[in-house]
Coordinates of C-alpha atoms in Angstrom, one line a residue:
X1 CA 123.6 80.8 81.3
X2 CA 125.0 84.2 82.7
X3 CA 124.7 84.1 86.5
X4 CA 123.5 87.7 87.1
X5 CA 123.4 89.2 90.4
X6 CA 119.9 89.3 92.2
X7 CA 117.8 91.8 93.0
X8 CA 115.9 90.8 95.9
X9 CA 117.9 90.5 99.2
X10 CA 116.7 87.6 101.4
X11 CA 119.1 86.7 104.8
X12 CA 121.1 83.6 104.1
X13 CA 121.9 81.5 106.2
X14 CA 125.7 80.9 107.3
X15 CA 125.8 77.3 106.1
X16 CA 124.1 78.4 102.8
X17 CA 126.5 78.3 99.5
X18 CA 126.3 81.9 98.5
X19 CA 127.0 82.8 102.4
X20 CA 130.7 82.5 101.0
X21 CA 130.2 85.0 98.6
X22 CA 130.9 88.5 99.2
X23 CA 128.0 91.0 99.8
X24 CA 128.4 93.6 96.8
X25 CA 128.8 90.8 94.5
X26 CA 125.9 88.4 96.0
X27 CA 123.4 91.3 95.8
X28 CA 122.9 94.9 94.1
X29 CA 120.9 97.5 95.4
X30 CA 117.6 98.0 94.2
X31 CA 118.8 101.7 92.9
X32 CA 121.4 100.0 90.7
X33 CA 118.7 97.6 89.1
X34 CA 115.9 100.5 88.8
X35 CA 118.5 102.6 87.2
X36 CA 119.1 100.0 84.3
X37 CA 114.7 100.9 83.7
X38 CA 116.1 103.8 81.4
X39 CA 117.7 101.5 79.4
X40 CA 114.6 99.8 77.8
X41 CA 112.6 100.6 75.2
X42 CA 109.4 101.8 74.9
X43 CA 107.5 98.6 74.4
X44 CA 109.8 97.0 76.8
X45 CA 109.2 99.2 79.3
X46 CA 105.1 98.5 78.8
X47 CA 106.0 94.6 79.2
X48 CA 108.2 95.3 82.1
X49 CA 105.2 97.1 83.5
X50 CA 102.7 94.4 83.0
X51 CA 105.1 91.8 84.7
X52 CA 104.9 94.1 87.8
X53 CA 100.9 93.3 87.4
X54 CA 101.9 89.7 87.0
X55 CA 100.2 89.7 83.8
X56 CA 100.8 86.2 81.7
X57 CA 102.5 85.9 78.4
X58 CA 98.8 85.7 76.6
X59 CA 97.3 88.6 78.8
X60 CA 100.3 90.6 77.5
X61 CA 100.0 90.4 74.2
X62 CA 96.0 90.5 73.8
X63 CA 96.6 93.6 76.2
X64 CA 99.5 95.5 73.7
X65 CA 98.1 93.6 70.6
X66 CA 101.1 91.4 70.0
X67 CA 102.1 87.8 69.5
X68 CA 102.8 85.8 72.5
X69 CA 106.3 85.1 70.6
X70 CA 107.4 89.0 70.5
X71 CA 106.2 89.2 74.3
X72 CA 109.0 86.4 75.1
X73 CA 111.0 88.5 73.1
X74 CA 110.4 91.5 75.0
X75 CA 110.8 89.5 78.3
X76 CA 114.1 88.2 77.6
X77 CA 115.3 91.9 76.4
X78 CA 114.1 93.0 79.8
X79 CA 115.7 90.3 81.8
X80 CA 118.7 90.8 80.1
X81 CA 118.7 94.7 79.9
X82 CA 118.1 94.7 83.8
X83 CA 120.6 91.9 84.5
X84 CA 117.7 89.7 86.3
X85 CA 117.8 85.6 86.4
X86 CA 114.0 85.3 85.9
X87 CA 110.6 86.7 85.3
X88 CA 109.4 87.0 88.4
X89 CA 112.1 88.8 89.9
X90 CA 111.7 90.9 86.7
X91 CA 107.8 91.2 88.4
X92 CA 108.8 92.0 91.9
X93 CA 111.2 94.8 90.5
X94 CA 108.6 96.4 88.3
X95 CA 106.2 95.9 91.3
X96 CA 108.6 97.4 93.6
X97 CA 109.7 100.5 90.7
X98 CA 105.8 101.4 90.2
X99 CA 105.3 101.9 93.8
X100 CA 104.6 105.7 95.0
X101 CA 107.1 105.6 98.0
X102 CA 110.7 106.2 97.8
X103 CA 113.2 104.0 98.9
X104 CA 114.2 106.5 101.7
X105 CA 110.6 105.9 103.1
X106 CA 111.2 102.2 103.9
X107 CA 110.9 98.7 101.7
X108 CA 109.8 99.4 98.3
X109 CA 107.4 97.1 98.0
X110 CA 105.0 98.6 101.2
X111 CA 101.1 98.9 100.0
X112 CA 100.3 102.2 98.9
X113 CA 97.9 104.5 101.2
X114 CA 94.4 103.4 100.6
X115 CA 95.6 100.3 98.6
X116 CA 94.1 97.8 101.5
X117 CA 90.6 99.5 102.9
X118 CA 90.2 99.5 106.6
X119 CA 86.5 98.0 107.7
X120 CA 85.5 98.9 110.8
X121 CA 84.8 96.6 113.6
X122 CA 86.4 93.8 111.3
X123 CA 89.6 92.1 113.9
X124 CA 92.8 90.4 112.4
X125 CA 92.7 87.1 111.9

């Protein structure tokens, strides 16, 4: 198994094992993953979309009208196109690549405008 960089960021803790390791190896910036997007194909890029929906294998394939066996296929081309160690940070990425906001504006993955209604009167919890 290749051990690809990841590309989330999460604060690790001194005593952690990867601590050791340094930054611009342990972690790429989410403009270096979201630049390796171009590289996929067309039907790729539709899978990698759904997994940013966190569509399942089956809802996938009814969805593009595929096999659940060419939808792994498609996965694995995406994980490996992008350089990602698993699906779901293959989700987070498309989740965070679909969003309207740039990364100048703050953490890609913020809610868009509108996304979470405001009720009146209602208090937080």
């Amino acid at each position: 198994m290749h051990a690809y960089p990841v590309a989330v960021t999460y604060p690790v803790a001194a005593t952690h094992p990867a601590a050791a390791t340094p930054p611009d190896v342990a972690q790429e910036d989410w403009r270096t993953v979201f630049t390796r997007i171009a590289t996929l194909s067309e039907r790729e890029l539709e899978v990698f979309k759904t997994l940013g929906e966190g569509a399942s294998n089956r809802r996938i394939a009814r969805q593009l009208a595929i096999t659940e066996r060419t939808v792994k296929a498609h996965v694995a081309q995406v994980l490996t196109k992008l350089r990602l160690e698993s699906r779901l940070q293959a989700g987070i990425v498309a989740f965070a690549w679909s969003r309207p906001a740039t990364l100048a504006e703050g953490p890609p993955f913020a809610p868009a405008p509108g996304l979470i209604p405001h009720r009146p009167g209602a208090t937080a919890r």
